[in-house]
mmCIF file of C-alpha atoms in Angstrom:
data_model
loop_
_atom_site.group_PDB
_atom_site.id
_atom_site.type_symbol
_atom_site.label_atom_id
_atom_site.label_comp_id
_atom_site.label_asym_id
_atom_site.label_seq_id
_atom_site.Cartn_x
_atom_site.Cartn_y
_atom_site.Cartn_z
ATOM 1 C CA UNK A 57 19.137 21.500 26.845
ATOM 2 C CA UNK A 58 16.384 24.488 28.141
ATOM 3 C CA UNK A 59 13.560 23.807 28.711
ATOM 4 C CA UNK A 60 10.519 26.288 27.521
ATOM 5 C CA UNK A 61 10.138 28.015 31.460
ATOM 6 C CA UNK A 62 13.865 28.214 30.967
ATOM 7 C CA UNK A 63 13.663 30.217 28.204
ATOM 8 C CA UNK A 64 10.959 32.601 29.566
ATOM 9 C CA UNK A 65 13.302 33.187 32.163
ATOM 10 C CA UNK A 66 15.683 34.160 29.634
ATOM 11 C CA UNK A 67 13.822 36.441 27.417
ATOM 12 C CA UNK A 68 11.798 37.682 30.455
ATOM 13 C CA UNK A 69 8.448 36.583 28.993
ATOM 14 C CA UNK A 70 5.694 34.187 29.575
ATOM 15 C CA UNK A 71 6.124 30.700 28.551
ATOM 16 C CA UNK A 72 2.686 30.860 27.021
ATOM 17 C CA UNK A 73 4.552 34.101 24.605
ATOM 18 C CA UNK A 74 7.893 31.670 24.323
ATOM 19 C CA UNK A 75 5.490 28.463 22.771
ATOM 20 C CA UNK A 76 3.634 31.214 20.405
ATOM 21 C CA UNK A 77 6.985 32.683 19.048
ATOM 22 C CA UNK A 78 8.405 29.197 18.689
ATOM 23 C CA UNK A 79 5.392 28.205 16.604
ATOM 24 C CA UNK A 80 4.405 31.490 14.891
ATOM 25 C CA UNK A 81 1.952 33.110 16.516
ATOM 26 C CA UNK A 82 1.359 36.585 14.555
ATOM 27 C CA UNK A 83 0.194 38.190 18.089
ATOM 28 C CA UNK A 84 3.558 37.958 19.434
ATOM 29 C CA UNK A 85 5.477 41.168 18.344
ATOM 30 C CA UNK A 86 8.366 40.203 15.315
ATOM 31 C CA UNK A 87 11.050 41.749 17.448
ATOM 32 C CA UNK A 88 10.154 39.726 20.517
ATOM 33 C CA UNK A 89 9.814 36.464 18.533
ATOM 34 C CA UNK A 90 12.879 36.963 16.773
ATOM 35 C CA UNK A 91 14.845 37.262 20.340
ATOM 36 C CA UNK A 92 12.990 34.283 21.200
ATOM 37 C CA UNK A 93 14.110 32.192 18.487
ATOM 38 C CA UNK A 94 17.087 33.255 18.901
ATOM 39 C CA UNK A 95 17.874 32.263 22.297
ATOM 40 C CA UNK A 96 15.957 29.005 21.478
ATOM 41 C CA UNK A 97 18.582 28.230 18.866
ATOM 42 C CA UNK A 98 21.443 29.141 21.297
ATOM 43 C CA UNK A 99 19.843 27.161 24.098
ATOM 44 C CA UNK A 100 19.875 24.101 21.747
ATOM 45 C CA UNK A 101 15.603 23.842 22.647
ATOM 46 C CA UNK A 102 13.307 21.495 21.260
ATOM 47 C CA UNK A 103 10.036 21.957 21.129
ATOM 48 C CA UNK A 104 7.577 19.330 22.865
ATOM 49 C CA UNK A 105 5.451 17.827 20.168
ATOM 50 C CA UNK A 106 2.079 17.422 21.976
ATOM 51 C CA UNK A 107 2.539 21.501 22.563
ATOM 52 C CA UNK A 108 3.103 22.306 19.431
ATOM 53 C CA UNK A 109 -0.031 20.926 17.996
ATOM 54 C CA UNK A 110 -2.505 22.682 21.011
ATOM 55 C CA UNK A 111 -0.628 26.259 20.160
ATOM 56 C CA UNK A 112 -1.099 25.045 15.791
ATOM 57 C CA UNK A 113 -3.716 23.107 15.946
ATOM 58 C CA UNK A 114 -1.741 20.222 13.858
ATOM 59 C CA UNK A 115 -0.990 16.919 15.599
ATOM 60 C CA UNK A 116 1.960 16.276 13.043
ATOM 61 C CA UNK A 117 0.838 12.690 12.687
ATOM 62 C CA UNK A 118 -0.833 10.300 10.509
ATOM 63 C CA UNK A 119 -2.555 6.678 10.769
ATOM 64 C CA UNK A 120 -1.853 4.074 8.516
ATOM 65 C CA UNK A 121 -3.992 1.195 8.630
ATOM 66 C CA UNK A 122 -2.374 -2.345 6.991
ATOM 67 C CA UNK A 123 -3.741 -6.073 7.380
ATOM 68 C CA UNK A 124 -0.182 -7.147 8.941
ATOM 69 C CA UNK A 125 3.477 -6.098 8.726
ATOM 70 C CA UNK A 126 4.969 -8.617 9.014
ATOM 71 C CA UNK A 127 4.742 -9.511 5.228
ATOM 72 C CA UNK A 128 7.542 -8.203 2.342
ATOM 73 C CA UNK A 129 4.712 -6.609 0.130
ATOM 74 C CA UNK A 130 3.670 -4.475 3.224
ATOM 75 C CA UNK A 131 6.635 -4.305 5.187
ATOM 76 C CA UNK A 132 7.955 -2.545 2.016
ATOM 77 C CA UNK A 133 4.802 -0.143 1.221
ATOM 78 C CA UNK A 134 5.276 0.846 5.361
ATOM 79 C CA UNK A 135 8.921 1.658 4.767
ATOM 80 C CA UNK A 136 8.094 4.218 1.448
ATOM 81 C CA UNK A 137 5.574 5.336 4.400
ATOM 82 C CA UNK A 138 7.372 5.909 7.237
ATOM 83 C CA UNK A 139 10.413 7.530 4.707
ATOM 84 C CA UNK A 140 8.411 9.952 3.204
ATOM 85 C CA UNK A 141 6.689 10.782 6.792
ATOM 86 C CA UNK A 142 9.679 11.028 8.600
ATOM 87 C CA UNK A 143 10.776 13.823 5.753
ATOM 88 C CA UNK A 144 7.880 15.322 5.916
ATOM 89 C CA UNK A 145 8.226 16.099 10.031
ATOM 90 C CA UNK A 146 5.304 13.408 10.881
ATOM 91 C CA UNK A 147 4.769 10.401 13.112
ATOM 92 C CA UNK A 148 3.113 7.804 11.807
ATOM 93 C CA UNK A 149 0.879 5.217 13.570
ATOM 94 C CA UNK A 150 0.200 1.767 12.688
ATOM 95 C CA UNK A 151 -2.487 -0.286 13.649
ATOM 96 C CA UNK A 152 -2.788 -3.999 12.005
ATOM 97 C CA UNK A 153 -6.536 -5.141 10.758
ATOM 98 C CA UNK A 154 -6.211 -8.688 9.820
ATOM 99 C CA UNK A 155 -8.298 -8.850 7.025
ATOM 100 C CA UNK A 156 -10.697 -7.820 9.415
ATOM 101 C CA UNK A 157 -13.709 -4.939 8.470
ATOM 102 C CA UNK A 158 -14.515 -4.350 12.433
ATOM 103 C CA UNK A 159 -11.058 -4.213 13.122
ATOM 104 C CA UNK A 160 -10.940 -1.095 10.597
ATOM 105 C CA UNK A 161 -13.638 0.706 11.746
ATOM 106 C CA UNK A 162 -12.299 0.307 15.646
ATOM 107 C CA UNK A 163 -8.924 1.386 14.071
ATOM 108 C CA UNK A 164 -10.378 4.303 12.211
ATOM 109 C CA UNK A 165 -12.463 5.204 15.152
ATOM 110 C CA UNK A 166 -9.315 4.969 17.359
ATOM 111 C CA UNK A 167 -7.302 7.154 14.642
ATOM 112 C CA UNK A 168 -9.915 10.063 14.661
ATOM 113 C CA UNK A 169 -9.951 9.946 18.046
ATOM 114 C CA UNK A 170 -5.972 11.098 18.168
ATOM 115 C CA UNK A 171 -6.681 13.654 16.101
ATOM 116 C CA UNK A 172 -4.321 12.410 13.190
ATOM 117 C CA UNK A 173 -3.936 14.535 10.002
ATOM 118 C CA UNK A 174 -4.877 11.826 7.839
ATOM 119 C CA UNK A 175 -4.821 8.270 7.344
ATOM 120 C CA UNK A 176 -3.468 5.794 4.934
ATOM 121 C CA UNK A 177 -5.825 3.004 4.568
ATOM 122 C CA UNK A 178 -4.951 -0.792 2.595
ATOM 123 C CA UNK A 179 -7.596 -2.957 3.854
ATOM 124 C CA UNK A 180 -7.052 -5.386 1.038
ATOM 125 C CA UNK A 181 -11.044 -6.835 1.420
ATOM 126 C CA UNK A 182 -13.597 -6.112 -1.113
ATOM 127 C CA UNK A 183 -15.907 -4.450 1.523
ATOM 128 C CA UNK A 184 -16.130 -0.984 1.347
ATOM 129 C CA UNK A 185 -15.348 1.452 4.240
ATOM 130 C CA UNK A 186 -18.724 2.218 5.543
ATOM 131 C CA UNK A 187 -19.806 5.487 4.569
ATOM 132 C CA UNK A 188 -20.038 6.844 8.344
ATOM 133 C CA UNK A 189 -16.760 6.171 8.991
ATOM 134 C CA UNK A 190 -15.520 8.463 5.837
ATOM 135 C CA UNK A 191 -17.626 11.502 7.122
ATOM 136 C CA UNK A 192 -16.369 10.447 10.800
ATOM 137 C CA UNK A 193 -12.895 11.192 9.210
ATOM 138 C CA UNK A 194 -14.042 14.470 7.148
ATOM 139 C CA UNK A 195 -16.059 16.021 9.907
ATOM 140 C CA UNK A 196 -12.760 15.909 12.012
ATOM 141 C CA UNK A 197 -11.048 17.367 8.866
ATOM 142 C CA UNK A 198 -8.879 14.085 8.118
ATOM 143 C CA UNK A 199 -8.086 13.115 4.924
ATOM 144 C CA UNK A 200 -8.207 9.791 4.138
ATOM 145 C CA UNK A 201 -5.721 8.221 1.320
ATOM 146 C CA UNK A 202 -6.576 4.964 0.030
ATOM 147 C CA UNK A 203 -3.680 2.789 -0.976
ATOM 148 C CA UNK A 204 -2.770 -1.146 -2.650
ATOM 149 C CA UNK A 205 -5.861 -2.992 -3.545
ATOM 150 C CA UNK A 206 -7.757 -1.130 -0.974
ATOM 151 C CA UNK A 207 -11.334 -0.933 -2.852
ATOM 152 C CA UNK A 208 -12.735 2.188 -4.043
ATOM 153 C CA UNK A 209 -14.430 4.166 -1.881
ATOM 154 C CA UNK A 210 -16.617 7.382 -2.678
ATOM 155 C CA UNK A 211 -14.722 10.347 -2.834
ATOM 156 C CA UNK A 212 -11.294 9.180 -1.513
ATOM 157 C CA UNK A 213 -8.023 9.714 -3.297
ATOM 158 C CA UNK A 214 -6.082 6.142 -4.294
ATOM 159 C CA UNK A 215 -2.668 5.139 -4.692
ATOM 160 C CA UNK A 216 -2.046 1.329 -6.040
ATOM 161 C CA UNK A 217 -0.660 -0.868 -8.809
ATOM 162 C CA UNK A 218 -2.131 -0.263 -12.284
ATOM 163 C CA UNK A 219 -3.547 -3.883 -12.385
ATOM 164 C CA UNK A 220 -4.566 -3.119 -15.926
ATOM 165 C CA UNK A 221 -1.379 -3.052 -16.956
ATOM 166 C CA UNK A 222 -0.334 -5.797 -14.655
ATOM 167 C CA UNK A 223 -2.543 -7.896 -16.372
ATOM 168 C CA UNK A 224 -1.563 -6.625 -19.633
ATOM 169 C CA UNK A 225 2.126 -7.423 -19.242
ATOM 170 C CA UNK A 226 1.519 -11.269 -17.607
ATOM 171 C CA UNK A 227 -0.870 -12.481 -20.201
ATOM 172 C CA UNK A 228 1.047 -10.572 -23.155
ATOM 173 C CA UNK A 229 4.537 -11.713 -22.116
ATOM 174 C CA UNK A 230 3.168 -15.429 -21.845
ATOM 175 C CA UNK A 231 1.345 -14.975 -25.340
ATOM 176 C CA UNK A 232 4.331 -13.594 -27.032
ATOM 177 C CA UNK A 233 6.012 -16.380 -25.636
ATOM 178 C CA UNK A 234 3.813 -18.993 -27.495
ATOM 179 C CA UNK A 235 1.470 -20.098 -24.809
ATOM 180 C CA UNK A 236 -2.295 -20.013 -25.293
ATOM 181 C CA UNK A 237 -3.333 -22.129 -22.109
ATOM 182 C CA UNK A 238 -2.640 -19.738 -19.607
ATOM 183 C CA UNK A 239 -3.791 -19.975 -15.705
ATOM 184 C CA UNK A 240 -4.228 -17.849 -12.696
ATOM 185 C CA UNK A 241 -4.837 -18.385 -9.302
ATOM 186 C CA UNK A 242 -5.340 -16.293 -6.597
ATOM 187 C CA UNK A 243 -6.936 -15.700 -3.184
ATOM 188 C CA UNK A 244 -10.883 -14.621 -3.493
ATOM 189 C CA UNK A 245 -11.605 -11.838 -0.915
ATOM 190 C CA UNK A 246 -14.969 -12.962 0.835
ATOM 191 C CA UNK A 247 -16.469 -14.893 -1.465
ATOM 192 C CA UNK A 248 -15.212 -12.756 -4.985
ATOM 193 C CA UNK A 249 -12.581 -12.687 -7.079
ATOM 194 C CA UNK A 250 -9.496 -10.192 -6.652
ATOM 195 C CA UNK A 251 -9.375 -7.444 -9.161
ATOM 196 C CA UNK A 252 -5.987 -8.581 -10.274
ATOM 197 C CA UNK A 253 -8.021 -11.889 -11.469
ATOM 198 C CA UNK A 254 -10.692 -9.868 -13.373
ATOM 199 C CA UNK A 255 -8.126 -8.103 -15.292
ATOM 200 C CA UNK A 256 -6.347 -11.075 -16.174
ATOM 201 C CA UNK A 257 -9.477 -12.769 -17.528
ATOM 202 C CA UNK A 258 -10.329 -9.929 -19.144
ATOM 203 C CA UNK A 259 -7.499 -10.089 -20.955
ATOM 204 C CA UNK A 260 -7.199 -13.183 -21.986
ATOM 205 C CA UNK A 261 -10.849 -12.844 -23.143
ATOM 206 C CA UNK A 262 -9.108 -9.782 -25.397
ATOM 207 C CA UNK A 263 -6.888 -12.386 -27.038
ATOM 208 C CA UNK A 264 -9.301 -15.088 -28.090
ATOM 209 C CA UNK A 265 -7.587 -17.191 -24.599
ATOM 210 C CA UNK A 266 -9.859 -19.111 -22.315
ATOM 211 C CA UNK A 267 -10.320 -18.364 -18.940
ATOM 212 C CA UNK A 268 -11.394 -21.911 -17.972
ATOM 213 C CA UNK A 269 -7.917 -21.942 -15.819
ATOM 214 C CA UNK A 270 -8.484 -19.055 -13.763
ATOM 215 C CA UNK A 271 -9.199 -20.007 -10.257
ATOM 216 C CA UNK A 272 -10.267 -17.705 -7.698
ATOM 217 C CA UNK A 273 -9.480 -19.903 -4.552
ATOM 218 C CA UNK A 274 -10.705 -19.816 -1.414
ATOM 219 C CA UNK A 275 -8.400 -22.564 0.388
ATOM 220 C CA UNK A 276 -4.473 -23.340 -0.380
ATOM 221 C CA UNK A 277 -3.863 -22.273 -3.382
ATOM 222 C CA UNK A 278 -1.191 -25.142 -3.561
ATOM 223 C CA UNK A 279 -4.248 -27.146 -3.806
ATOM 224 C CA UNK A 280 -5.831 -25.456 -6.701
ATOM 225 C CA UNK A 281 -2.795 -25.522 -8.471
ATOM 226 C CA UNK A 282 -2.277 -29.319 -8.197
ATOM 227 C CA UNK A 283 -5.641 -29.608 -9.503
ATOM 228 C CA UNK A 284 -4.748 -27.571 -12.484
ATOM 229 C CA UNK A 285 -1.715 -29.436 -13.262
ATOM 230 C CA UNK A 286 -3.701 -32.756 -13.148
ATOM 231 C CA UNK A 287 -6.260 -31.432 -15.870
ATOM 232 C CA UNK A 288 -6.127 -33.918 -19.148
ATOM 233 C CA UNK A 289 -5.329 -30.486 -21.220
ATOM 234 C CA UNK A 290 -3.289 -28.912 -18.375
ATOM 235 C CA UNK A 291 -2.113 -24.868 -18.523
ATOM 236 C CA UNK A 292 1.478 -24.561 -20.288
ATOM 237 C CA UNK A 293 1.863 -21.466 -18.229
ATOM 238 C CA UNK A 294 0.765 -20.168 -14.840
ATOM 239 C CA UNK A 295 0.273 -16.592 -12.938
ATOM 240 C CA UNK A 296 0.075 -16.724 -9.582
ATOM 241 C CA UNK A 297 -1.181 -14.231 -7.218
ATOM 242 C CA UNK A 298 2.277 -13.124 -5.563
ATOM 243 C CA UNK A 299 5.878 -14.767 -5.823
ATOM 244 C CA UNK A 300 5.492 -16.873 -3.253
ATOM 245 C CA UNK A 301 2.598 -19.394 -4.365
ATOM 246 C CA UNK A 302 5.128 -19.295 -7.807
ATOM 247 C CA UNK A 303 7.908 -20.691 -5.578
ATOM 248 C CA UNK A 304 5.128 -23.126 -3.997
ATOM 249 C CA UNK A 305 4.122 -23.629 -7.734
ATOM 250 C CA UNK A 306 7.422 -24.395 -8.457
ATOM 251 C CA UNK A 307 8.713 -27.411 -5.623
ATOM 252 C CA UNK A 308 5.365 -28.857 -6.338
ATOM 253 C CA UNK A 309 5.952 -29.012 -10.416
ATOM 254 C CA UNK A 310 8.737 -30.608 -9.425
ATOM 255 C CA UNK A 311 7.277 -33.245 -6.979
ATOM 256 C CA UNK A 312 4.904 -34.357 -9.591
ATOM 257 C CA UNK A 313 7.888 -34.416 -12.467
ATOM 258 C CA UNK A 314 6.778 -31.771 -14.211
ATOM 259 C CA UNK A 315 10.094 -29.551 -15.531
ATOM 260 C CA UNK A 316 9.716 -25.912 -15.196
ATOM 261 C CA UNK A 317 10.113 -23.961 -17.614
ATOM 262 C CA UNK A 318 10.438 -26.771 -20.356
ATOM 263 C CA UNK A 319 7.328 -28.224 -19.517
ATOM 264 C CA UNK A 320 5.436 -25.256 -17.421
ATOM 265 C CA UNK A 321 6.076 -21.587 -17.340
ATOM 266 C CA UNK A 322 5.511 -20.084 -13.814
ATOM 267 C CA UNK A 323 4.951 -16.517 -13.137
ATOM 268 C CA UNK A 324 4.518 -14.502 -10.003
ATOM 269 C CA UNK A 325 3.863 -10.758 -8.767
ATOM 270 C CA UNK A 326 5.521 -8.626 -6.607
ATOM 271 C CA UNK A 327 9.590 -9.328 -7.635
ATOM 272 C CA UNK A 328 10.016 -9.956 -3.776
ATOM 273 C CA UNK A 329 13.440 -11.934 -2.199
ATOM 274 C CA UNK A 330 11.792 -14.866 -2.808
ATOM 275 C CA UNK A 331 12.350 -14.904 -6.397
ATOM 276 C CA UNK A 332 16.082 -15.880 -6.475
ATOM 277 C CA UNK A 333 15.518 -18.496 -3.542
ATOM 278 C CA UNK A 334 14.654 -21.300 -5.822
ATOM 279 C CA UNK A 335 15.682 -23.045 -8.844
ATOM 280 C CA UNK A 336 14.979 -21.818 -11.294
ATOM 281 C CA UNK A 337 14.240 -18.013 -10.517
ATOM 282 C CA UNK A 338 11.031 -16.585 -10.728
ATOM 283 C CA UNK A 339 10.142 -14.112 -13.857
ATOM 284 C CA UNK A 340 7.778 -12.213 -11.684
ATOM 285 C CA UNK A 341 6.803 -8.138 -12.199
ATOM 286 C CA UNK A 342 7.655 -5.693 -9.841
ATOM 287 C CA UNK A 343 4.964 -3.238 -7.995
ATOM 288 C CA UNK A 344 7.562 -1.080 -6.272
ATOM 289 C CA UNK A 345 5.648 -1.004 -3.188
ATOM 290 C CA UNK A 346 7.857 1.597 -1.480
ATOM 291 C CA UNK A 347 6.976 4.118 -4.337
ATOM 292 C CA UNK A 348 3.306 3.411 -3.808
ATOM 293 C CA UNK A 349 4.053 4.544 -0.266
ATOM 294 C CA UNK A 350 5.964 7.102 -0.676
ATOM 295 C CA UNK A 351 3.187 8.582 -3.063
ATOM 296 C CA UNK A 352 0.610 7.886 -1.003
ATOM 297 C CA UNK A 353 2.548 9.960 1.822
ATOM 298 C CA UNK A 354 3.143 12.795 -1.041
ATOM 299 C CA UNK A 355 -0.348 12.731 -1.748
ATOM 300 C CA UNK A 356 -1.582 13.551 1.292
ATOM 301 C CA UNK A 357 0.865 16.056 2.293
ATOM 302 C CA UNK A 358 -0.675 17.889 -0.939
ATOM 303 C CA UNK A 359 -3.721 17.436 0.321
ATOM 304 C CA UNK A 360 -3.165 19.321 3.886
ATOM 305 C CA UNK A 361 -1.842 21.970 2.069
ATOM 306 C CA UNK A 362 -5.018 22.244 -0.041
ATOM 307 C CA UNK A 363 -7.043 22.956 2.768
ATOM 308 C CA UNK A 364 -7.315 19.971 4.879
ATOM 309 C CA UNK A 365 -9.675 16.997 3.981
ATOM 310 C CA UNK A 366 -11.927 16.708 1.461
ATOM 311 C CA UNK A 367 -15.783 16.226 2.209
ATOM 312 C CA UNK A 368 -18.085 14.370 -0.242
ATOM 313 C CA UNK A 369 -18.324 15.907 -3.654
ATOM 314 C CA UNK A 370 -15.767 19.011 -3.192
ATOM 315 C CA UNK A 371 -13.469 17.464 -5.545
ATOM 316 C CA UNK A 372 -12.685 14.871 -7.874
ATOM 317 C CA UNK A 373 -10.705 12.140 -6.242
ATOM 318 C CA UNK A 374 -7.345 11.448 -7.324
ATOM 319 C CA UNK A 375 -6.051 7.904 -8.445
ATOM 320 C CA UNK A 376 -2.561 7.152 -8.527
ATOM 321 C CA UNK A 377 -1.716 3.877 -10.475
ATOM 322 C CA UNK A 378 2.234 2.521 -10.146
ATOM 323 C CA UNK A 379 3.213 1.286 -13.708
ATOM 324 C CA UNK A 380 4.363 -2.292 -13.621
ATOM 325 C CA UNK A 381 7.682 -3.658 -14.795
ATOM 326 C CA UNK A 382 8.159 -7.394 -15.983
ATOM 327 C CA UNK A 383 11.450 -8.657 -14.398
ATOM 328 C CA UNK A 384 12.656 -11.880 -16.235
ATOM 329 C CA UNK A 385 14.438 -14.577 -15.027
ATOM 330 C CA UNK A 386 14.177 -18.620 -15.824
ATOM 331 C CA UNK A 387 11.119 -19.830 -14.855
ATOM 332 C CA UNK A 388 9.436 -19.095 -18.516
ATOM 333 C CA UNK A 389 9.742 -20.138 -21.754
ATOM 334 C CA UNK A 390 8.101 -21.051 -24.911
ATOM 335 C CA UNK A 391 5.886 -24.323 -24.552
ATOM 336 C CA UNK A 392 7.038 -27.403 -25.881
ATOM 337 C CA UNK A 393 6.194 -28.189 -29.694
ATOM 338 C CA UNK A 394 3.576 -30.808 -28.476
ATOM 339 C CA UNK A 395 2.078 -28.890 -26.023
#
């Protein structure tokens, strides 16, 4: 394999001409860049990353910013990510924030400073990204993508669930199903309620339902759950927050002899592995997280080609909401006749 002073020997130029042939330069004369090419292709050369991007001014990587990995949900959003990337001709770096707003901005601060293309950002906290960071990234000409429950910030494009319709399909399944004591309970993001919550009240405020068994928790959610179950008028069916506090829902139904689905319907979110680990399977709806990465990478490949990033007010932001899909299995069922 040559190397590019091996292939100015060849062609009997400069390296400096070889590296602008091999990445377009109109100064270097077609015939000359052709022979170039040429020889590069018959040398079996491959061009050096880090001098590509001085000679084209693109780094040919973007950030992607996640509170951990090492979770399905995420692990599967990074993998639509690092697919559509990888397609695409970019490198993709990932930096974990824990939940954690000054681990963002360090990240963000760290990303700029590599001179990324863009970044993908699911922060998954109510808080904002502080406005100084956004014209940090826009100054640099990054464009920043906002994906999952990432919350809205001025100006940025989004790619997430349509938690509308979420909503709409967990209350109206259950409804349809006969149950009018419904619950919900999920995490609450420094000290407020997740938006999948409010849509889920809202909801069942749009069908006459009360809302009295939402909880928005801010310890186990086990716990919560057990407290819900021990109400005098308990819920005939439950949402939970992901699939996994349904399976917890489930082995602790059956701990305190409640029968799922005859006497409790249990639903979760996300249709993750878990689903078919316990008995009986989880009806749960599925977010196709790998799509919402894969967009998000689509997205912003549109975007470069627009022109780069997009300062405050130069455009309308662009929101990208994955439909839904209900996935049934056993855990539902109508309520019991004297329930």
């Amino acid at each position: 394999m040559s190397s590019l002073r091996k292939l100015a020997q060849l062609a009997g130029v400069s390296r400096t001409t070889v590296a602008r042939a091999l990445y377009d330069d109109p100064h270097v004369l077609p015939e000359t860049a052709q022979r170039i090419r040429e020889l590069a292709e018959l040398c079996h050369y491959r061009p050096n990353r880090l001098t590509q991007s001085l000679f084209s001014g693109k780094s040919q990587s973007i950030g992607c910013l996640m509170p951990f990995v090492d979770t399905v949900f995420f692990s599967q959003i990074l993998r639509g990510i690092l697919e559509a990337a990888h397609q695409n001709s970019y490198h993709v770096t990932i930096v974990q924030t824990h939940f954690q707003m000054l681990h963002t901005r360090a990240a963000l601060q760290e990303l700029v400073e590599r001179r990324v293309e863009g970044i993908l950002i699911a922060t998954s906290h109510l808080e904002p990204i502080p406005m100084g960071s956004l014209l940090d990234m826009w100054s640099h000409d990054i464009v920043p993508i906002a994906i999952d429950s990432t919350t809205n910030m001025a100006g940025v494009d989004h790619v997430t669930t349509d938690e509308q319709q979420l909503a709409e399909i967990a209350v109206g399944y259950l409804y349809h199903l006969g149950h009018r004591r419904i619950g919900f309970v999920g995490p609450r993001f420094h000290g407020f309620p997740s938006k999948r919550m409010l849509k889920v009240r809202q909801n069942l405020r749009t069908r006459g339902l009360s809302t009295d068994y939402c909880v928005a928790s801010e310890v186990s959610p086990v716990v919560e759950i057990e407290q819900l179950l021990r109400k005098p008028n308990p819920p005939t069916a439950l949402i939970t927050f992901m699939d996994e506090e349904a399976a917890q829902a489930i082995l602790l139904a059956r701990r305190l002899g409640i029968r799922v689905p005859e006497d409790l319907s249990i639903m979760g979110v996300g249709n993750l592995n878990v689903c078919d680990l316990v008995d009986p399977a989880i009806t749960s709806i599925e977010q196709f997280p790998e799509r919402i990465g894969r967009e998000a990478v689509a997205l912003l490949m549109q975007r470069l080609q627009e022109g780069g990033s997009m300062k405050e007010g130069q455009r309308q932001p662009k929101i990208i909401a994955t439909a839904p899909k209900l996935i049934e299995r056993g855990s539902c069922a109508p309520p019991r006749a004297d329930r």
